[in-house]
Coordinates of C-alpha atoms in Angstrom, one line a residue:
M1088 CA 0.1 0.1 0.1
P1089 CA 1.5 3.4 -0.9
L1090 CA 2.2 5.9 1.7
A1091 CA -0.8 8.3 2.4
S1092 CA -1.0 11.3 0.3
G1093 CA -1.6 13.5 3.0
S1094 CA 1.5 13.3 5.0
V1095 CA 2.8 16.1 6.4
L1096 CA 6.1 14.9 6.6
S1097 CA 8.5 16.7 4.3
Q1098 CA 8.1 15.6 0.9
D1099 CA 11.5 16.7 0.1
R1100 CA 13.1 14.2 2.4
R1101 CA 11.5 11.3 0.5
N1102 CA 14.4 11.3 -1.9
C1103 CA 16.8 10.4 0.9
Q1104 CA 17.9 7.1 2.4
R1105 CA 20.4 6.1 4.9
E1106 CA 23.2 3.5 3.6
P1107 CA 23.3 0.1 5.6
G1108 CA 25.2 0.6 8.8
G1109 CA 24.0 4.4 8.9
G1110 CA 26.0 7.4 9.3
R1111 CA 25.8 8.2 5.5
W1112 CA 22.9 9.2 3.5
V1113 CA 22.1 8.8 -0.1
V1114 CA 20.2 11.8 -1.5
N1115 CA 19.3 11.5 -5.2
G1116 CA 22.0 9.2 -5.8
E1117 CA 24.6 11.6 -4.0
T1118 CA 26.3 10.5 -0.9
Q1119 CA 26.2 12.9 1.9
K1120 CA 28.0 13.0 5.2
L1121 CA 25.3 13.1 8.3
K1122 CA 26.0 15.5 10.6
A1123 CA 26.5 15.1 14.2
P1124 CA 23.7 15.9 16.6
N1125 CA 23.0 19.4 17.6
Q1126 CA 25.5 20.7 14.8
P1127 CA 24.2 23.9 13.4
L1128 CA 22.6 23.6 9.9
M1129 CA 25.1 23.9 6.9
A1130 CA 23.9 25.9 4.0
A1131 CA 26.0 23.7 1.7
S1132 CA 24.0 20.6 2.3
H1133 CA 20.7 22.1 0.7
R1134 CA 21.1 23.3 -2.7
Q1135 CA 18.3 25.5 -3.7
G1136 CA 16.7 24.8 -7.0
Q1137 CA 18.6 21.6 -7.4
G1138 CA 16.2 19.2 -5.8
V1139 CA 18.9 18.0 -3.0
A1140 CA 17.0 17.6 0.3
Q1141 CA 19.0 17.7 3.3
A1142 CA 19.4 15.0 6.1
R1143 CA 17.2 15.3 8.8
S1144 CA 19.6 15.9 11.4
C1145 CA 19.2 18.5 14.5
P1146 CA 18.5 21.7 13.1
F1147 CA 19.4 23.4 16.6
P1148 CA 23.0 23.9 17.6
S1149 CA 24.4 22.7 20.7
L1150 CA 24.4 25.4 23.5
S1151 CA 28.2 24.3 24.3
S1152 CA 29.2 24.3 20.6
S1153 CA 30.7 27.2 18.5
T1154 CA 28.0 28.6 16.3
T1155 CA 30.8 31.1 14.6
S1156 CA 33.6 29.4 12.8
S1157 CA 35.2 32.3 11.1
Q1158 CA 37.3 33.8 14.2
P1159 CA 41.0 32.3 14.9
K1160 CA 41.0 29.5 17.3
H1161 CA 42.9 31.4 19.8
Q1162 CA 40.1 33.9 19.9
E1163 CA 37.5 31.1 20.5
T1164 CA 38.8 30.2 23.6
T1165 CA 38.3 33.7 25.2
A1166 CA 35.1 33.8 27.6
K1167 CA 33.4 36.4 25.7
M1168 CA 33.7 34.2 22.6
K1169 CA 32.2 31.4 24.4
M1170 CA 29.4 33.4 25.8
D1171 CA 28.8 34.8 22.5
N1172 CA 28.5 31.2 21.0
Y1173 CA 26.1 30.2 23.8
K1174 CA 23.8 33.1 23.3
A1175 CA 23.9 32.5 19.7
G1176 CA 23.2 28.8 20.2
L1177 CA 20.3 29.8 23.0
R1178 CA 18.7 32.0 20.2
A1179 CA 18.8 29.1 17.7
R1180 CA 16.9 27.0 19.8
F1181 CA 14.1 29.1 20.3
K1182 CA 13.5 29.2 16.4
M1183 CA 11.4 27.1 14.6
D1184 CA 12.6 24.6 12.4
P1185 CA 12.3 26.4 8.8
E1186 CA 11.0 23.2 7.1
T1187 CA 8.0 22.8 9.6
V1188 CA 7.3 26.5 9.0
A1189 CA 7.6 26.1 5.4
N1190 CA 5.1 23.1 5.5
G1191 CA 2.7 24.6 7.7
S1192 CA 2.5 21.3 9.5
R1193 CA -0.5 20.9 11.9
L1194 CA 0.8 17.4 13.2
T1195 CA 4.7 17.5 13.4
N1196 CA 7.8 19.5 13.6
W1197 CA 11.3 18.2 14.1
D1198 CA 10.8 17.8 18.1
L1199 CA 7.8 15.4 17.1
E1200 CA 9.4 13.3 14.6
P1201 CA 11.0 9.8 15.4
I1202 CA 14.5 10.2 17.2
D1203 CA 17.3 9.7 14.7
E1204 CA 20.0 7.3 15.5
E1205 CA 22.6 10.1 16.4
R1206 CA 20.3 11.1 19.4
R1207 CA 19.5 7.7 20.6
N1208 CA 22.2 7.4 23.3
W1209 CA 20.0 5.9 26.5
N1210 CA 21.4 2.6 27.4
W1211 CA 20.0 0.1 29.9
K1212 CA 22.1 1.8 32.6
T1213 CA 20.7 5.0 31.7
Y1214 CA 17.1 3.7 32.3
A1215 CA 18.0 1.9 35.4
S1216 CA 19.6 5.3 36.7
Y1217 CA 16.6 7.1 35.5
W1218 CA 13.9 4.9 37.6
I1219 CA 16.6 5.0 40.7
S1220 CA 16.8 8.7 40.5
E1221 CA 13.0 9.1 40.1
S1222 CA 12.5 6.8 42.9
W1223 CA 14.8 8.3 45.3
S1224 CA 12.9 11.7 45.5
V1225 CA 11.3 13.8 48.3
T1226 CA 7.7 12.7 47.3
Q1227 CA 8.5 9.1 47.6
F1228 CA 10.3 9.7 51.0
T1229 CA 7.1 11.3 52.6
I1230 CA 4.2 9.4 50.6
G1231 CA 4.1 6.9 53.7
A1232 CA 2.8 9.9 55.7
Q1233 CA -0.7 10.4 54.2
M1234 CA -1.2 6.8 54.5
V1235 CA -0.2 6.5 58.3
V1236 CA -1.8 9.8 59.0
S1237 CA -5.0 8.1 57.5
G1238 CA -4.8 5.5 60.2
L1239 CA -2.5 2.6 58.9
L1240 CA 0.2 1.3 60.7
W1241 CA 3.6 1.6 59.3
W1242 CA 3.8 -2.0 57.7
H1243 CA 0.4 -1.6 56.1
A1244 CA 1.6 1.6 54.2
L1245 CA 5.0 -0.4 53.5
I1246 CA 3.0 -3.5 51.9
A1247 CA 0.6 -1.0 50.0
C1248 CA 3.5 1.0 48.5
A1249 CA 5.2 -2.4 47.4
V1250 CA 2.1 -3.8 45.9
A1251 CA 1.6 -0.4 43.9
H1252 CA 5.0 0.0 42.6
L1253 CA 5.0 -3.6 41.3
F1254 CA 2.0 -2.7 39.3
G1255 CA 3.4 0.6 38.2
A1256 CA 6.7 -0.9 37.2
A1257 CA 5.0 -3.5 34.8
F1258 CA 2.4 -0.7 33.5
A1259 CA 6.0 1.2 32.9
V1260 CA 7.7 -1.4 31.3
F1261 CA 4.8 -2.4 28.9
N1262 CA 3.4 1.3 28.2
C1263 CA 7.1 2.3 27.3
R1264 CA 7.8 -0.2 24.6
S1265 CA 6.3 1.6 21.8
G1266 CA 8.6 4.5 22.4
A1267 CA 11.5 2.4 22.2
A1268 CA 10.4 0.5 19.2
Y1269 CA 9.5 3.2 16.9
H1270 CA 11.2 6.2 19.0
I1271 CA 8.0 8.3 18.9
A1272 CA 6.8 10.5 21.6
F1273 CA 3.6 10.2 23.6
P1274 CA 1.6 12.5 21.6
V1275 CA 2.3 10.7 18.5
A1276 CA 1.8 7.4 19.9
V1277 CA -1.5 7.9 21.4
R1278 CA -2.8 9.0 18.0
A1279 CA -2.5 5.4 16.8
C1280 CA -5.6 4.6 19.2
F1281 CA -7.7 7.9 19.5
G1282 CA -6.8 9.2 16.0
V1283 CA -4.8 12.0 14.6
Y1284 CA -7.1 14.9 16.1
G1285 CA -8.7 12.7 19.0
G1286 CA -5.1 12.3 20.4
L1287 CA -5.2 15.9 21.2
W1288 CA -7.5 15.5 24.4
P1289 CA -5.3 13.3 26.1
V1290 CA -2.3 15.3 25.3
F1291 CA -4.0 18.6 26.6
S1292 CA -5.3 17.0 29.8
R1293 CA -1.7 15.7 30.6
S1294 CA -0.3 19.0 29.9
V1295 CA -2.5 20.6 32.5
L1296 CA -1.4 18.0 35.0
D1297 CA 2.3 18.6 34.1
L1298 CA 2.0 22.6 34.8
V1299 CA 0.2 22.0 38.3
W1300 CA 2.8 19.5 39.3
Y1301 CA 5.7 21.6 37.9
G1302 CA 4.6 24.3 40.3
I1303 CA 4.1 22.2 43.2
Q1304 CA 7.5 20.6 42.8
C1305 CA 8.8 24.1 42.9
T1306 CA 7.2 24.9 46.2
F1307 CA 8.9 21.5 47.3
G1308 CA 12.4 22.6 46.0
G1309 CA 12.0 26.2 47.7
T1310 CA 11.9 24.6 51.0
F1311 CA 15.3 23.2 50.6
I1312 CA 16.6 26.4 49.3
D1313 CA 15.1 27.9 52.6
V1314 CA 17.0 25.4 54.8
A1315 CA 20.3 25.8 52.8
F1316 CA 20.0 29.5 53.7
V1317 CA 19.3 29.1 57.2
A1318 CA 22.3 26.8 57.3
I1319 CA 24.2 29.6 55.9
F1320 CA 22.8 32.8 57.4
G1321 CA 21.2 31.6 60.4
D1322 CA 19.0 34.2 62.2
A1323 CA 19.7 37.0 59.4
W1324 CA 17.8 34.6 57.1
K1325 CA 15.0 33.2 59.7
N1326 CA 14.4 37.0 61.0
I1327 CA 13.8 38.5 57.3
P1328 CA 10.7 40.9 57.8
N1329 CA 7.7 39.9 55.9
A1330 CA 6.4 42.7 53.5
L1331 CA 3.6 40.2 51.9
P1332 CA -0.1 40.1 53.5
A1333 CA -1.7 36.9 54.8
S1334 CA -3.8 36.4 52.0
A1335 CA -0.5 35.6 49.9
S1336 CA -0.2 32.7 51.7
I1337 CA 3.8 32.8 51.5
T1338 CA 6.1 35.0 53.3
T1339 CA 8.8 37.4 51.8
R1340 CA 11.2 34.7 53.1
G1341 CA 9.4 31.8 51.4
M1342 CA 8.6 33.8 48.1
T1343 CA 12.6 34.7 47.8
A1344 CA 13.5 31.0 48.3
F1345 CA 10.7 30.1 45.8
F1346 CA 12.2 32.6 43.3
L1347 CA 15.6 31.2 43.8
Y1348 CA 14.5 27.7 42.9
W1349 CA 12.5 28.6 40.2
V1350 CA 15.6 30.5 38.4
L1351 CA 17.5 27.1 39.2
Q1352 CA 14.9 24.9 37.7
S1353 CA 14.5 27.1 34.5
W1354 CA 18.1 26.3 33.2
T1355 CA 17.0 23.0 32.5
T1356 CA 14.2 24.2 30.1
F1357 CA 16.9 24.9 27.3
Y1358 CA 18.2 21.1 27.1
R1359 CA 16.4 18.2 25.5
P1360 CA 16.3 14.7 27.5
N1361 CA 19.0 13.4 25.3
E1362 CA 21.4 15.8 26.5
M1363 CA 20.4 15.6 30.3
K1364 CA 21.0 12.1 30.8
W1365 CA 24.1 12.7 33.3
M1366 CA 21.9 14.3 35.7
Y1367 CA 20.3 10.9 36.4
Y1368 CA 23.6 9.1 36.7
A1369 CA 24.5 11.8 39.2
K1370 CA 21.3 11.8 41.2
S1371 CA 21.2 8.1 41.4
V1372 CA 24.3 8.2 43.2
L1373 CA 23.8 11.2 45.4
M1374 CA 20.4 10.8 46.3
P1375 CA 20.6 7.1 47.8
I1376 CA 23.8 8.6 49.9
N1377 CA 21.9 11.6 51.1
M1378 CA 18.9 9.9 52.3
F1379 CA 20.9 7.1 53.8
G1380 CA 23.0 9.7 55.8
L1381 CA 20.1 11.1 57.1
F1382 CA 18.6 7.9 58.0
I1383 CA 21.8 6.8 59.7
C1384 CA 21.9 10.1 62.0
A1385 CA 18.1 9.4 62.8
M1386 CA 19.1 6.0 63.9
I1387 CA 22.2 6.9 65.9
R1388 CA 20.7 9.8 67.4
S1389 CA 17.3 8.1 68.7
G1390 CA 19.0 4.7 69.1
G1391 CA 16.8 2.8 66.8
P1392 CA 12.9 3.5 65.9
G1393 CA 11.4 2.1 68.9
D1394 CA 8.1 0.6 69.0
F1395 CA 7.1 2.0 65.6
Q1396 CA 3.6 3.1 66.7
L1397 CA 3.4 6.2 64.6
T1398 CA -0.3 5.7 64.8
E1399 CA -2.8 3.5 66.3
F1400 CA -5.3 1.3 64.2
A1401 CA -8.4 0.0 65.5
A1402 CA -10.6 -0.7 62.8
S1403 CA -12.2 -3.7 61.4
R1404 CA -10.8 -6.0 58.7
A1405 CA -13.1 -4.7 56.3
A1406 CA -12.1 -1.2 56.8
L1407 CA -8.5 -2.1 56.9
A1408 CA -8.9 -3.6 53.4
W1409 CA -10.5 -0.6 52.1
A1410 CA -7.8 1.6 53.6
M1411 CA -5.1 -0.7 52.2
L1412 CA -6.4 -0.4 48.6
A1413 CA -6.7 3.5 49.0
A1414 CA -3.1 3.2 49.9
V1415 CA -2.3 1.3 46.8
N1416 CA -4.2 3.9 44.4
S1417 CA -2.5 6.8 46.2
A1418 CA 1.0 5.4 45.7
L1419 CA 0.2 4.9 42.1
N1420 CA -1.2 8.1 41.7
G1421 CA 1.5 9.8 43.6
N1422 CA 4.6 9.0 41.6
F1423 CA 4.3 6.2 39.1
G1424 CA 1.1 7.5 37.4
P1425 CA 2.8 10.5 35.9
L1426 CA 6.0 8.5 35.1
V1427 CA 3.9 5.7 33.2
A1428 CA 2.1 8.2 31.0
S1429 CA 5.3 10.0 30.2
G1430 CA 7.0 6.7 29.3
Q1431 CA 7.2 7.2 25.5
D1432 CA 8.8 10.7 26.0
I1433 CA 11.9 9.1 27.6
T1434 CA 12.2 5.7 25.7
R1435 CA 12.3 7.1 22.3
F1436 CA 15.9 7.8 23.2
A1437 CA 16.6 4.3 23.8
R1438 CA 19.2 2.6 21.6
S1439 CA 16.9 -0.6 21.5
R1440 CA 13.9 -2.1 23.2
R1441 CA 16.2 -4.3 25.1
D1442 CA 17.8 -1.2 26.6
A1443 CA 14.6 0.3 27.8
T1444 CA 13.0 -3.2 29.0
I1445 CA 16.1 -4.1 31.0
G1446 CA 17.0 -1.1 32.4
Q1447 CA 13.3 -0.5 33.9
A1448 CA 12.8 -3.9 34.9
I1449 CA 16.0 -3.9 37.1
S1450 CA 15.3 -0.7 39.1
A1451 CA 11.4 0.2 38.9
P1452 CA 10.0 -2.4 40.8
W1453 CA 12.0 -2.1 44.1
S1454 CA 13.6 1.0 44.2
A1455 CA 10.6 3.0 45.3
T1456 CA 9.6 0.7 48.0
V1457 CA 13.0 1.3 49.7
V1458 CA 12.8 4.8 50.0
V1459 CA 9.4 4.6 51.4
A1460 CA 10.8 2.2 54.0
L1461 CA 13.3 4.6 54.9
G1462 CA 10.9 7.5 55.0
L1463 CA 8.7 5.6 57.6
I1464 CA 11.8 4.5 59.8
T1465 CA 13.3 7.8 59.8
A1466 CA 9.9 9.5 60.8
A1467 CA 9.8 6.9 63.4
C1468 CA 13.0 8.0 64.8
S1469 CA 12.4 11.6 64.6
R1470 CA 9.4 11.1 66.7
K1471 CA 11.3 9.4 69.2
I1472 CA 13.9 12.1 69.3
Y1473 CA 11.5 15.3 69.1
G1474 CA 8.2 13.9 70.1
E1475 CA 6.8 14.7 66.8
A1476 CA 7.3 12.6 63.4
Y1477 CA 9.1 14.8 60.7
W1478 CA 7.9 13.2 57.3
S1479 CA 9.4 15.9 55.2
P1480 CA 13.3 15.8 55.2
A1481 CA 13.3 19.7 55.0
L1482 CA 11.4 19.9 58.4
L1483 CA 14.0 17.2 59.9
L1484 CA 16.7 19.1 58.8
E1485 CA 15.4 22.3 60.2
A1486 CA 14.9 20.4 63.6
I1487 CA 18.2 19.2 63.6
M1488 CA 19.6 22.7 63.0
E1489 CA 17.4 24.0 66.0
E1490 CA 18.8 21.5 68.4
N1491 CA 22.3 22.0 67.4
F1492 CA 23.4 25.0 65.5
S1493 CA 27.2 24.1 65.5
G1494 CA 29.3 24.7 62.4
A1495 CA 29.6 21.2 61.5
T1496 CA 25.9 20.6 62.0
R1497 CA 25.1 23.4 59.6
F1498 CA 27.5 22.4 57.0
A1499 CA 26.1 18.7 57.2
C1500 CA 22.4 20.1 56.6
L1501 CA 23.8 22.4 53.9
V1502 CA 25.2 19.8 52.0
S1503 CA 22.2 17.8 52.4
A1504 CA 20.0 20.6 51.4
V1505 CA 22.0 21.1 48.1
V1506 CA 21.6 17.6 47.3
Y1507 CA 17.7 17.5 47.7
I1508 CA 17.8 20.7 45.6
F1509 CA 19.6 18.9 43.0
G1510 CA 17.4 16.0 43.1
N1511 CA 14.1 17.8 43.0
V1512 CA 15.4 19.7 39.9
C1513 CA 15.9 16.4 38.2
T1514 CA 12.8 15.2 39.3
N1515 CA 10.9 18.0 38.0
Y1516 CA 12.5 18.1 34.7
I1517 CA 11.8 14.7 33.5
A1518 CA 8.4 14.3 35.5
N1519 CA 7.0 17.6 34.3
I1520 CA 9.1 19.5 32.0
V1521 CA 9.7 16.9 29.6
P1522 CA 6.0 15.8 29.2
F1523 CA 4.7 19.2 28.9
G1524 CA 7.6 19.9 26.3
S1525 CA 6.1 17.0 24.0
D1526 CA 2.4 18.0 24.7
A1527 CA 2.6 21.8 23.9
T1528 CA 4.6 20.8 20.9
A1529 CA 2.0 18.5 19.7
L1530 CA -0.7 21.1 20.4
W1531 CA 0.6 23.7 18.2
P1532 CA 3.7 22.3 16.2
R1533 CA 3.9 25.3 13.7
R1534 CA 4.5 27.6 16.3
I1535 CA 5.7 25.9 19.4
N1536 CA 9.1 23.4 19.6
Y1537 CA 10.2 21.8 22.6
I1538 CA 12.3 24.5 23.9
R1539 CA 9.5 27.2 23.6
A1540 CA 7.2 24.7 25.3
T1541 CA 9.6 24.2 28.2
V1542 CA 10.0 27.9 28.8
I1543 CA 5.8 28.2 28.5
C1544 CA 5.9 25.3 31.5
A1545 CA 8.4 27.3 33.8
A1546 CA 6.3 30.6 33.3
V1547 CA 2.8 29.3 33.7
G1548 CA 3.6 26.5 36.1
G1549 CA 5.9 28.2 38.3
W1550 CA 3.9 31.6 38.3
L1551 CA 0.4 31.7 36.9
M1552 CA -0.7 28.4 38.8
V1553 CA 0.5 30.3 42.0
P1554 CA 1.6 27.0 43.3
W1555 CA 2.4 28.3 46.8
K1556 CA -1.5 28.9 47.3
V1557 CA -2.4 25.8 45.9
S1558 CA 0.0 23.7 48.5
V1559 CA -1.3 25.7 51.3
D1560 CA -4.9 26.7 50.7
G1561 CA -5.7 24.2 47.7
A1562 CA -6.4 21.1 49.4
A1563 CA -9.7 20.5 47.4
F1564 CA -7.6 21.5 44.2
V1565 CA -4.7 18.9 44.9
N1566 CA -7.3 16.3 45.7
A1567 CA -8.6 16.8 42.1
V1568 CA -5.3 16.8 40.4
V1569 CA -4.5 13.6 42.4
G1570 CA -7.8 12.1 41.7
M1571 CA -7.3 12.8 37.9
G1572 CA -4.9 9.7 38.0
I1573 CA -8.4 7.9 36.8
F1574 CA -8.2 9.5 33.5
V1575 CA -4.4 8.8 33.2
A1576 CA -5.2 5.2 34.4
T1577 CA -8.2 4.8 31.7
L1578 CA -5.7 6.6 28.8
I1579 CA -3.2 3.6 29.7
G1580 CA -5.7 0.8 29.5
V1581 CA -6.7 1.8 26.0
M1582 CA -3.2 2.3 24.9
L1583 CA -1.8 -0.9 26.1
S1584 CA -4.8 -2.9 24.6
D1585 CA -4.4 -1.0 21.1
Y1586 CA -0.6 -2.0 21.2
Y1587 CA -0.5 -5.2 22.4
V1588 CA -3.9 -6.8 21.8
I1589 CA -5.4 -5.1 18.3
R1590 CA -2.2 -4.2 16.6
K1591 CA 0.5 -6.6 17.9
G1592 CA 2.9 -3.8 18.4
N1593 CA 2.6 -2.7 14.7
Y1594 CA 2.5 1.0 13.9
F1595 CA 2.6 2.5 10.6
I1596 CA 4.6 5.6 11.2
E1597 CA 4.0 7.8 8.3
D1598 CA 0.3 7.7 9.0
L1599 CA 0.5 8.9 12.6
Y1600 CA 1.6 12.4 10.8
S1601 CA -1.0 12.2 8.1
T1602 CA -4.4 14.3 7.9
D1603 CA -5.4 12.4 4.7
P1604 CA -8.9 11.0 5.4
K1605 CA -7.5 7.6 3.8
G1606 CA -4.7 7.3 6.5
R1607 CA -4.7 4.4 8.8
Y1608 CA -5.4 6.7 12.0
Y1609 CA -8.0 9.3 10.7
Y1610 CA -10.9 7.0 11.6
T1611 CA -14.0 9.3 11.7
K1612 CA -12.9 12.9 11.1
G1613 CA -9.7 12.2 13.0
F1614 CA -11.4 10.7 15.9
N1615 CA -11.4 7.0 17.1
L1616 CA -14.9 6.5 18.7
R1617 CA -13.8 3.3 20.0
A1618 CA -11.3 4.7 22.1
Y1619 CA -13.6 7.4 23.5
A1620 CA -16.1 5.0 24.2
A1621 CA -13.7 2.9 26.5
Y1622 CA -12.3 6.0 27.8
V1623 CA -15.8 7.4 28.9
V1624 CA -16.8 4.1 30.3
G1625 CA -13.4 3.8 32.5
V1626 CA -13.9 7.3 33.9
A1627 CA -17.6 7.1 34.4
I1628 CA -17.6 4.1 36.7
Q1629 CA -15.3 6.1 39.0
F1630 CA -16.5 9.5 38.6
P1631 CA -19.1 9.6 41.5
G1632 CA -16.7 8.6 44.0
F1633 CA -14.0 11.2 42.5
L1634 CA -16.7 13.9 43.1
G1635 CA -17.3 12.4 46.6
T1636 CA -13.7 13.3 47.3
L1637 CA -14.2 17.0 46.2
G1638 CA -17.4 17.4 48.5
V1639 CA -19.9 16.9 45.8
T1640 CA -21.9 14.5 47.8
S1641 CA -25.2 15.3 46.2
L1642 CA -24.1 13.4 43.1
A1643 CA -22.5 10.6 44.9
A1644 CA -25.3 10.2 47.2
P1645 CA -25.4 6.4 48.0
L1646 CA -21.8 7.4 48.7
E1647 CA -20.5 4.2 50.0
P1648 CA -20.5 2.2 47.0
P1649 CA -19.3 4.9 44.7
Q1650 CA -16.5 5.8 47.4
Q1651 CA -15.5 1.9 47.6
I1652 CA -15.5 1.7 43.9
Y1653 CA -13.6 4.9 43.6
T1654 CA -11.1 3.5 46.2
L1655 CA -10.0 0.8 43.7
G1656 CA -9.2 3.9 41.5
Y1657 CA -6.1 3.5 39.1
L1658 CA -6.3 -0.4 38.8
L1659 CA -10.1 -0.5 38.1
A1660 CA -10.0 2.3 35.7
F1661 CA -7.1 0.7 33.9
A1662 CA -8.8 -2.8 33.6
T1663 CA -12.2 -1.3 32.7
A1664 CA -10.7 0.8 29.9
F1665 CA -8.7 -2.1 28.6
V1666 CA -11.2 -4.7 28.3
V1667 CA -14.0 -2.2 27.1
Y1668 CA -11.7 -1.2 24.2
T1669 CA -10.3 -4.8 23.5
A1670 CA -14.2 -5.9 23.1
I1671 CA -15.1 -3.2 20.9
C1672 CA -12.3 -3.6 18.5
L1673 CA -12.7 -7.2 18.4
V1674 CA -16.3 -6.8 17.4
F1675 CA -16.1 -3.8 15.4
P1676 CA -12.4 -3.5 13.9
D1677 CA -11.4 -1.3 10.9
A1678 CA -9.3 -2.4 8.0
A1679 CA -6.0 -0.7 9.5
M1680 CA -6.6 -2.7 12.8
K1681 CA -7.1 -5.8 10.8
E1682 CA -3.9 -5.3 8.9
A1683 CA -1.8 -4.7 11.9
G1684 CA -3.3 -7.4 13.8
A1685 CA -2.5 -10.2 10.7
M1686 CA 1.1 -9.3 11.2
K1687 CA 3.7 -10.8 13.6
F1688 CA 4.4 -9.0 16.7
E1689 CA 6.2 -5.7 16.2
E1690 CA 6.8 -6.9 12.6
L1691 CA 7.0 -3.2 11.4
S1692 CA 9.5 -2.0 14.1
S1693 CA 12.3 -3.8 12.2
V1694 CA 11.8 -1.2 9.5
G1695 CA 10.6 1.7 11.4
G1696 CA 12.1 1.3 14.8
D1697 CA 15.2 0.0 15.9
S1698 CA 16.6 0.2 12.2
G1699 CA 16.7 3.9 12.6
H1700 CA 14.4 4.7 9.5
I1701 CA 11.8 7.3 10.0
D1702 CA 9.1 6.5 7.4
I1703 CA 8.2 3.0 6.7
D1704 CA 6.1 1.3 3.7
A1705 CA 2.8 0.1 4.6
S1706 CA 3.3 -3.2 2.6
K1707 CA 3.8 -6.5 4.3
E1708 CA 7.1 -6.9 2.4
K1709 CA 8.4 -4.1 4.6
N1710 CA 10.1 -2.1 1.9
M1711 CA 11.7 0.8 3.6
A1712 CA 9.9 4.1 2.6
E1713 CA 11.8 6.8 1.2
V1714 CA 12.5 9.5 3.7

């Protein structure tokens, strides 16, 4: 079957093929050397009027590479020259890819196209480090708090988290595979099941969550800036006069700390994930050392956690069972849910499917559970020392300095706070900035590239969302955001059913970027009604209970059953959507589903995925399409 005529991928690049082995391209019969990633576009590689298409490498220069080659080498080493080059590279990254602007694309730009081989630099060690670094976070350290405060014993909370993390790891490994096989981002992958236009709703809804959580993570980071300044300046920092009204829900001291953290976080918006993998290697080492250090100090100072009775639980077995299910749901929504939904945005940089699968399987199932255990034990130790359980590392560090403000203690707390700041920057980048960068780019690809999108995330999520008020006064709003995990779970259920059961892992990549009504993913006016039917059913069964958590009891009147159904939350929403979508597609399949389902599992990925080729022929003979 020929490629869809309405494809918005460049028609020029269809005359370009990579030689076997990669590294060189044949353009209209001429051999071209493929440029290294992140190098500036070379005018000589595109000859106007001669029909020579440029190889689709990175159109944005590296911030660290020289963008001016006319100066003598000895001048290029000067600080001024390096700064000029950095500024030029930064400006270039904000510019839209000229080819995208010329084509007027509604579905793609350079950031949304499948990742080229040169940028696939994440191996299994990178993915193992990624999950370790994301698990060793402040959020995971404190997640046991809400469970224990709600009445569970410490070991109840630990079991609930362990179960949730096993489910979350499985969801992550399976959902991320399409990104590793075809090197496409989430906004592109979701088009296969929801349609080229229908996929915009899941993308938009995820982008809103990204903005909210970006701001909340910035407030977390601001608390550690505050701790670091207390360690450095002591009373001079603590006694800063407050010039803000009570209605602001933040003090001058808190706002200053928040602003400084926001500035620190903002530098990450200028880099793409393939350039930032060093952060996860560093964090996967520094954060475990830091958290174990705080844990050991608490153990030595307290002489052990004692009886571990952080709370009393005197409820019936039935109440305990429902509380445990609620805890599992909370743990899934709290950390794994957003990361599972962001999977393709990370695994698209994988060298191979094997790297992504092995790396995640090694570290995802257990690493977060270890952190929860450390948080529970450390809280028990702090209760024994101070008479109050400190769940937040920031509060515990402040308590340590209140008790002993010696130079050695202040220095140790400063180092710990700096590591937490770095760790939070990493978490916010990969969990919120990267997904929003993909989402906003997909919503308006003609005008927004990845760098523009991430800067928007920093501005809107950091300030327009007023996250300091949300964290202090917006309990209902936070409940709503957390409860929206049912929407994410429903989405994941549809995507996994579509990829593994209906299509057997076969994506026709060219059609994911096509607005041609004959395209395989155009469905009905660009919307796959089967996917939306499953999505609505999965959400509807949870919605009354969701409203009940927001206080809208009039619509969740026989509140007990809806609330208990909502307690099943993430898992029930996922299972419902998976089953409903599978049933509908098996009974009412379209031609493209039958075509993909008749192939071997991931048969097309050998052409459009690990091989490195962007466009694929629709025929079963798997002929390589012209790029």
